[in-house]
Amino acid sequence: MTPAPIPMTDLKYSRALKNENIKNGQKWYAVNKEMLKGEKGTSKFVKNSYLVDQNGRINPKYKKGVDYDFVSAEDWEIFKKNGFEVEIERKVIETEKGFVLEENPVLVTFYFEKADLNVFENCNEDVEVSDRFVRKCTLVSSEDFIFSVVETLFLDKMPLQEFKEKYEVRKPNSEKICPEQKFKYLNSDEIKLIISSKRKNLNTSLIFLKQKGSGLCGLFNLGNTCFMNSGIQCLNVYEEFIHYFIEESYKMHINKENPLGSKGRLAIAFSDLLREMWLENKTVVMPGAFKRVLGNETGKFVDFQEQDATELLDYILNFLHEDLCYGTNSKKEIIEENPKEYWKKYLEVNRSIITELFYGQVLSSLECMECGEVGKKYEPFMYLTVPIPEKKKFHFGVFLSFDSDNRIPIKILAEIDWTVEELKKAIKLRYATKLDILCVSVKNNKIVEILKESTKLSSVKTNIYCYEIDKEWSPENYIWLNIKILAYIFLNYNFNFIFLLKLENNTVEHIYEKIVSKIEPFINSSNIVFGYEKWKDKFEVKFSKKEKNINNFGFVTAFFKDSEFTDLFGKNFNIEKNLVNETEKNLNIYDCIELFTKKEILKGVEAVFCEKCNKSTNRSKKLDIVYLPKYFIVHLKRFCYYKGYEEKIGIFIDFPLEDLRIGNYKYNCRAICNHYELGAGAGHYTAYIKREEWYCMNDSIVMKINDVKKENAYILFYEREE
């Protein structure tokens, strides 16, 4: 039987909530826009199920006022008399801006660990229990709400307090929900929570819930894009950050009005890339679409030139922050003496997923060295760039060869600002030598020139070899020794060190003896031979004419057959590994952070104007770390420029993979961005990432590793242990 027509004159529906007298708790109902266009006196069956998904949420592709609208409870009673597919009810809530209709309530989904499933009704291993909950600006304790909902699911109706004592709630990233924590501002359309017994250790990292893939896949190198691939792989270890993009929670925060961002384009491209890596079960992903957006929006990374991974991370995180910033966006400078108040005000203005997870805080103090006036300022940081200790102080290619026989040369520390004259004085003082020192420039195992005493070490771009020589020396009494190994008829390679031989006479036997005295310390002890007659069969000596630019010193070359050399020195002999290396220090990440916070003097062009003194004065500057973020990124400042040349500091910096402690914070390493020098100014980036085990991500290649090599670490990615 067809229902009687509804007189449209009695229908008091409201389009787009034009009623200004809405009240907290009022109910409104979503209907198809076509329902509001009917002729007077007609009736229609309400077809509106297509508007919502399986969880009752309105599909974002449908727009209010275009595809659907809301009617009052009174009007809905009239509509539903003719039948309807689904009732889409929404409530009016109170916010700081007044009463508003909550069009898409937050969906809270509870997951229960397998060991605890037997206490819930109708549960299995893949259980999820959903309860829609309306977002409000201020709620009672979130834990009270959570347990109040869960209480209705229990077979054993235990008291709420007893339930709290036995079970606890945490987010998928292992973050525990504190009893006093409030959902003051819910920043996600969907919240996932895990219920588990308190008897378990909850510090282990949890894999993503309901994920289809592991996210453990390579990225194709598009042409010198290893810097981008390694940076993305390192960010891909941070669960809460990645979850935000994979579940597309970022969409509600896209800020299209911010002129400093990309109007959401980079955030969308980043999310698309991560979703492809995590949800499509691929072993390798092509990051071309993301690179195009990154290049278009930043104006950098457009071509296929080699770039710096730190600069890439800076652009990605900064643009994501600007795209997703939902703070008050005030341009007023924050001046606050209390660090907690400063941080509170800073986040109110600059709140985003980036500031919440990656930003820390330092205190910068400037003290006038004349009047003692101290100016303090709190500043945020997204990652910490720490200097390598002694970087500007040392030239790392200085070697000292002793006059005495059977003494192995050493690699020594030499301050970069020294002249050659100062280097000689330091050697004499440090090694208590009464001999003179001869310093030469050496490149590719060839002597370039004898260095003048006025030469600055900072201007020497080659290795520097220093030799002990007599005070009254003469070129006729010395000869350079080069050693070559004949591997094949047309191929030879060098011993990789040039010795200076002091000759008492010019007999062949004496020269053999002097050569042996220099190389004998490197020979395997079991293979030492004695006497000229024995040695002359091991290598052949050839003399060359006196060379230019080396003060007429002669040259002698000792040629070894490959088999003879291997018998004496062993396979894969490397002389640098056999030298005494005095440049090696037990430097670690703590040394770098300590140097970052060390007081420095600003003077000359760096002098700062002092209002109290009414002039520019020298200042002491001190940085102190006040607050560290959940995700702590440390950039080792390995690249510096000297006289137009870029130099990499290859000195080893040790760092803990677990239990990095700074103040009251404890961190574990989740990823490492590595940089390798390939020669001729070229380099290559890879990443080590930690899931349950460590993996090496080398562009499209993914390989499990047992040992983490720290020598080429460039950027360290830590996560705070809660």
mmCIF file of C-alpha atoms in Angstrom, residues 494-654:
data_model
loop_
_atom_site.group_PDB
_atom_site.id
_atom_site.type_symbol
_atom_site.label_atom_id
_atom_site.label_comp_id
_atom_site.label_asym_id
_atom_site.label_seq_id
_atom_site.Cartn_x
_atom_site.Cartn_y
_atom_site.Cartn_z
ATOM 1 C CA ASN A 494 102.229 1.321 -5.471
ATOM 2 C CA PHE A 495 103.173 0.615 -1.883
ATOM 3 C CA ASN A 496 101.488 3.999 -1.226
ATOM 4 C CA PHE A 497 104.216 5.629 0.811
ATOM 5 C CA ILE A 498 107.365 7.476 -0.229
ATOM 6 C CA PHE A 499 110.378 7.000 2.022
ATOM 7 C CA LEU A 500 113.449 9.203 2.282
ATOM 8 C CA LEU A 501 116.686 7.211 2.548
ATOM 9 C CA LYS A 502 119.817 8.609 4.161
ATOM 10 C CA LEU A 503 122.853 7.170 2.389
ATOM 11 C CA GLU A 504 126.306 6.720 3.917
ATOM 12 C CA ASN A 505 127.644 5.385 0.596
ATOM 13 C CA ASN A 506 126.321 4.632 -2.858
ATOM 14 C CA THR A 507 126.965 0.892 -3.075
ATOM 15 C CA VAL A 508 124.095 -1.299 -4.255
ATOM 16 C CA GLU A 509 124.406 -3.468 -1.149
ATOM 17 C CA HIS A 510 124.041 -0.418 1.148
ATOM 18 C CA ILE A 511 120.999 0.827 -0.753
ATOM 19 C CA TYR A 512 119.365 -2.609 -0.409
ATOM 20 C CA GLU A 513 120.050 -2.518 3.329
ATOM 21 C CA LYS A 514 118.468 0.942 3.678
ATOM 22 C CA ILE A 515 115.407 -0.135 1.690
ATOM 23 C CA VAL A 516 114.989 -3.227 3.842
ATOM 24 C CA SER A 517 115.307 -1.159 7.027
ATOM 25 C CA LYS A 518 112.299 0.910 5.966
ATOM 26 C CA ILE A 519 110.009 -1.917 4.884
ATOM 27 C CA GLU A 520 111.006 -4.580 7.431
ATOM 28 C CA PRO A 521 108.608 -3.303 10.172
ATOM 29 C CA PHE A 522 105.670 -4.096 7.869
ATOM 30 C CA ILE A 523 106.707 -7.670 7.064
ATOM 31 C CA ASN A 524 105.009 -10.670 8.636
ATOM 32 C CA SER A 525 107.439 -11.781 11.356
ATOM 33 C CA SER A 526 107.494 -15.382 10.143
ATOM 34 C CA ASN A 527 108.600 -14.279 6.678
ATOM 35 C CA ILE A 528 111.603 -12.089 7.552
ATOM 36 C CA VAL A 529 114.706 -12.877 5.509
ATOM 37 C CA PHE A 530 118.246 -11.832 6.360
ATOM 38 C CA GLY A 531 121.235 -10.649 4.369
ATOM 39 C CA TYR A 532 121.792 -8.945 1.057
ATOM 40 C CA GLU A 533 122.067 -12.222 -0.846
ATOM 41 C CA LYS A 534 118.590 -13.241 0.313
ATOM 42 C CA TRP A 535 116.978 -9.848 -0.303
ATOM 43 C CA LYS A 536 118.357 -9.177 -3.760
ATOM 44 C CA ASP A 537 116.216 -12.035 -5.067
ATOM 45 C CA LYS A 538 113.061 -10.536 -3.534
ATOM 46 C CA PHE A 539 113.028 -7.213 -5.394
ATOM 47 C CA GLU A 540 114.857 -5.312 -8.104
ATOM 48 C CA VAL A 541 116.196 -1.759 -7.687
ATOM 49 C CA LYS A 542 116.152 0.840 -10.452
ATOM 50 C CA PHE A 543 117.506 4.390 -10.292
ATOM 51 C CA SER A 544 115.995 7.356 -12.077
ATOM 52 C CA LYS A 545 117.292 10.770 -13.024
ATOM 53 C CA LYS A 546 117.004 13.605 -10.572
ATOM 54 C CA GLU A 547 113.607 15.292 -10.710
ATOM 55 C CA LYS A 548 112.599 18.940 -10.809
ATOM 56 C CA ASN A 549 111.159 20.805 -7.809
ATOM 57 C CA ILE A 550 112.562 18.414 -5.211
ATOM 58 C CA ASN A 551 115.951 20.020 -4.637
ATOM 59 C CA ASN A 552 117.759 17.567 -6.901
ATOM 60 C CA PHE A 553 117.080 14.526 -4.736
ATOM 61 C CA GLY A 554 117.562 11.279 -6.608
ATOM 62 C CA PHE A 555 114.915 8.555 -6.966
ATOM 63 C CA VAL A 556 115.127 4.842 -6.483
ATOM 64 C CA THR A 557 112.314 2.394 -7.125
ATOM 65 C CA ALA A 558 112.126 -1.079 -5.635
ATOM 66 C CA PHE A 559 110.126 -3.465 -7.818
ATOM 67 C CA PHE A 560 108.545 -6.509 -6.170
ATOM 68 C CA LYS A 561 106.863 -9.345 -7.971
ATOM 69 C CA ASP A 562 103.303 -9.737 -6.793
ATOM 70 C CA SER A 563 103.918 -13.244 -5.445
ATOM 71 C CA GLU A 564 107.053 -12.196 -3.548
ATOM 72 C CA PHE A 565 105.296 -9.148 -2.094
ATOM 73 C CA THR A 566 102.320 -11.231 -0.939
ATOM 74 C CA ASP A 567 104.633 -13.764 0.717
ATOM 75 C CA LEU A 568 106.318 -10.986 2.690
ATOM 76 C CA PHE A 569 103.446 -8.643 3.510
ATOM 77 C CA GLY A 570 100.357 -10.809 3.166
ATOM 78 C CA LYS A 571 97.286 -10.399 0.972
ATOM 79 C CA ASN A 572 95.390 -7.086 0.755
ATOM 80 C CA PHE A 573 98.238 -5.204 2.404
ATOM 81 C CA ASN A 574 97.334 -1.572 3.177
ATOM 82 C CA ILE A 575 100.107 0.572 4.597
ATOM 83 C CA GLU A 576 97.758 3.170 6.129
ATOM 84 C CA LYS A 577 96.215 0.467 8.300
ATOM 85 C CA ASN A 578 99.707 -0.385 9.525
ATOM 86 C CA LEU A 579 100.706 3.165 10.384
ATOM 87 C CA VAL A 580 100.393 4.481 13.906
ATOM 88 C CA ASN A 581 97.385 6.802 13.624
ATOM 89 C CA GLU A 582 97.495 9.562 16.220
ATOM 90 C CA THR A 583 94.556 11.400 14.664
ATOM 91 C CA GLU A 584 92.118 8.765 15.874
ATOM 92 C CA LYS A 585 90.194 9.906 18.931
ATOM 93 C CA ASN A 586 87.363 8.200 20.675
ATOM 94 C CA LEU A 587 84.906 10.833 19.513
ATOM 95 C CA ASN A 588 81.204 10.142 19.921
ATOM 96 C CA ILE A 589 77.857 11.850 19.571
ATOM 97 C CA TYR A 590 78.100 13.203 23.103
ATOM 98 C CA ASP A 591 81.274 15.093 22.139
ATOM 99 C CA CYS A 592 79.415 16.652 19.214
ATOM 100 C CA ILE A 593 76.459 17.724 21.354
ATOM 101 C CA GLU A 594 78.826 19.074 24.002
ATOM 102 C CA LEU A 595 80.581 21.179 21.367
ATOM 103 C CA PHE A 596 77.174 22.399 20.134
ATOM 104 C CA THR A 597 76.405 23.714 23.620
ATOM 105 C CA LYS A 598 79.918 25.066 24.277
ATOM 106 C CA LYS A 599 80.272 28.814 24.842
ATOM 107 C CA GLU A 600 81.801 30.682 21.888
ATOM 108 C CA ILE A 601 83.059 34.242 21.505
ATOM 109 C CA LEU A 602 81.506 36.543 18.884
ATOM 110 C CA LYS A 603 83.876 39.338 17.951
ATOM 111 C CA GLY A 604 84.964 41.429 15.010
ATOM 112 C CA VAL A 605 82.308 41.240 12.297
ATOM 113 C CA GLU A 606 80.238 38.994 14.602
ATOM 114 C CA ALA A 607 80.100 41.618 17.372
ATOM 115 C CA VAL A 608 76.568 42.517 18.508
ATOM 116 C CA PHE A 609 75.185 45.958 19.366
ATOM 117 C CA CYS A 610 74.651 46.387 23.121
ATOM 118 C CA GLU A 611 71.968 48.914 24.084
ATOM 119 C CA LYS A 612 73.422 49.310 27.561
ATOM 120 C CA CYS A 613 76.913 50.091 26.237
ATOM 121 C CA ASN A 614 75.435 51.898 23.192
ATOM 122 C CA LYS A 615 77.947 50.258 20.849
ATOM 123 C CA SER A 616 78.876 46.966 19.222
ATOM 124 C CA THR A 617 80.665 44.733 21.706
ATOM 125 C CA ASN A 618 82.134 41.267 21.811
ATOM 126 C CA ARG A 619 79.680 38.692 23.113
ATOM 127 C CA SER A 620 79.826 35.175 24.463
ATOM 128 C CA LYS A 621 77.153 32.921 22.983
ATOM 129 C CA LYS A 622 75.838 29.780 24.672
ATOM 130 C CA LEU A 623 73.204 27.312 23.479
ATOM 131 C CA ASP A 624 71.395 25.014 25.907
ATOM 132 C CA ILE A 625 68.958 22.249 25.005
ATOM 133 C CA VAL A 626 65.685 22.805 26.856
ATOM 134 C CA TYR A 627 63.311 20.314 25.239
ATOM 135 C CA LEU A 628 63.853 17.362 22.927
ATOM 136 C CA PRO A 629 61.118 15.964 20.655
ATOM 137 C CA LYS A 630 59.764 12.456 20.329
ATOM 138 C CA TYR A 631 61.625 12.065 17.036
ATOM 139 C CA PHE A 632 65.144 13.424 17.505
ATOM 140 C CA ILE A 633 67.156 13.901 14.295
ATOM 141 C CA VAL A 634 70.883 14.644 14.591
ATOM 142 C CA HIS A 635 72.773 15.977 11.572
ATOM 143 C CA LEU A 636 76.547 15.509 11.773
ATOM 144 C CA LYS A 637 78.095 18.563 10.128
ATOM 145 C CA ARG A 638 80.535 16.663 7.940
ATOM 146 C CA PHE A 639 80.774 19.160 5.074
ATOM 147 C CA CYS A 640 82.563 22.521 5.312
ATOM 148 C CA TYR A 641 84.065 24.953 2.841
ATOM 149 C CA TYR A 642 87.663 26.126 2.875
ATOM 150 C CA LYS A 643 88.839 28.637 0.258
ATOM 151 C CA GLY A 644 86.105 27.610 -2.170
ATOM 152 C CA TYR A 645 86.614 23.870 -1.701
ATOM 153 C CA GLU A 646 84.039 21.593 -0.124
ATOM 154 C CA GLU A 647 85.666 19.201 2.300
ATOM 155 C CA LYS A 648 84.171 16.221 4.056
ATOM 156 C CA ILE A 649 85.256 15.367 7.574
ATOM 157 C CA GLY A 650 85.703 11.625 7.493
ATOM 158 C CA ILE A 651 86.600 11.268 11.159
ATOM 159 C CA PHE A 652 84.745 8.426 12.883
ATOM 160 C CA ILE A 653 81.965 9.463 15.269
ATOM 161 C CA ASP A 654 80.606 6.718 17.490
#
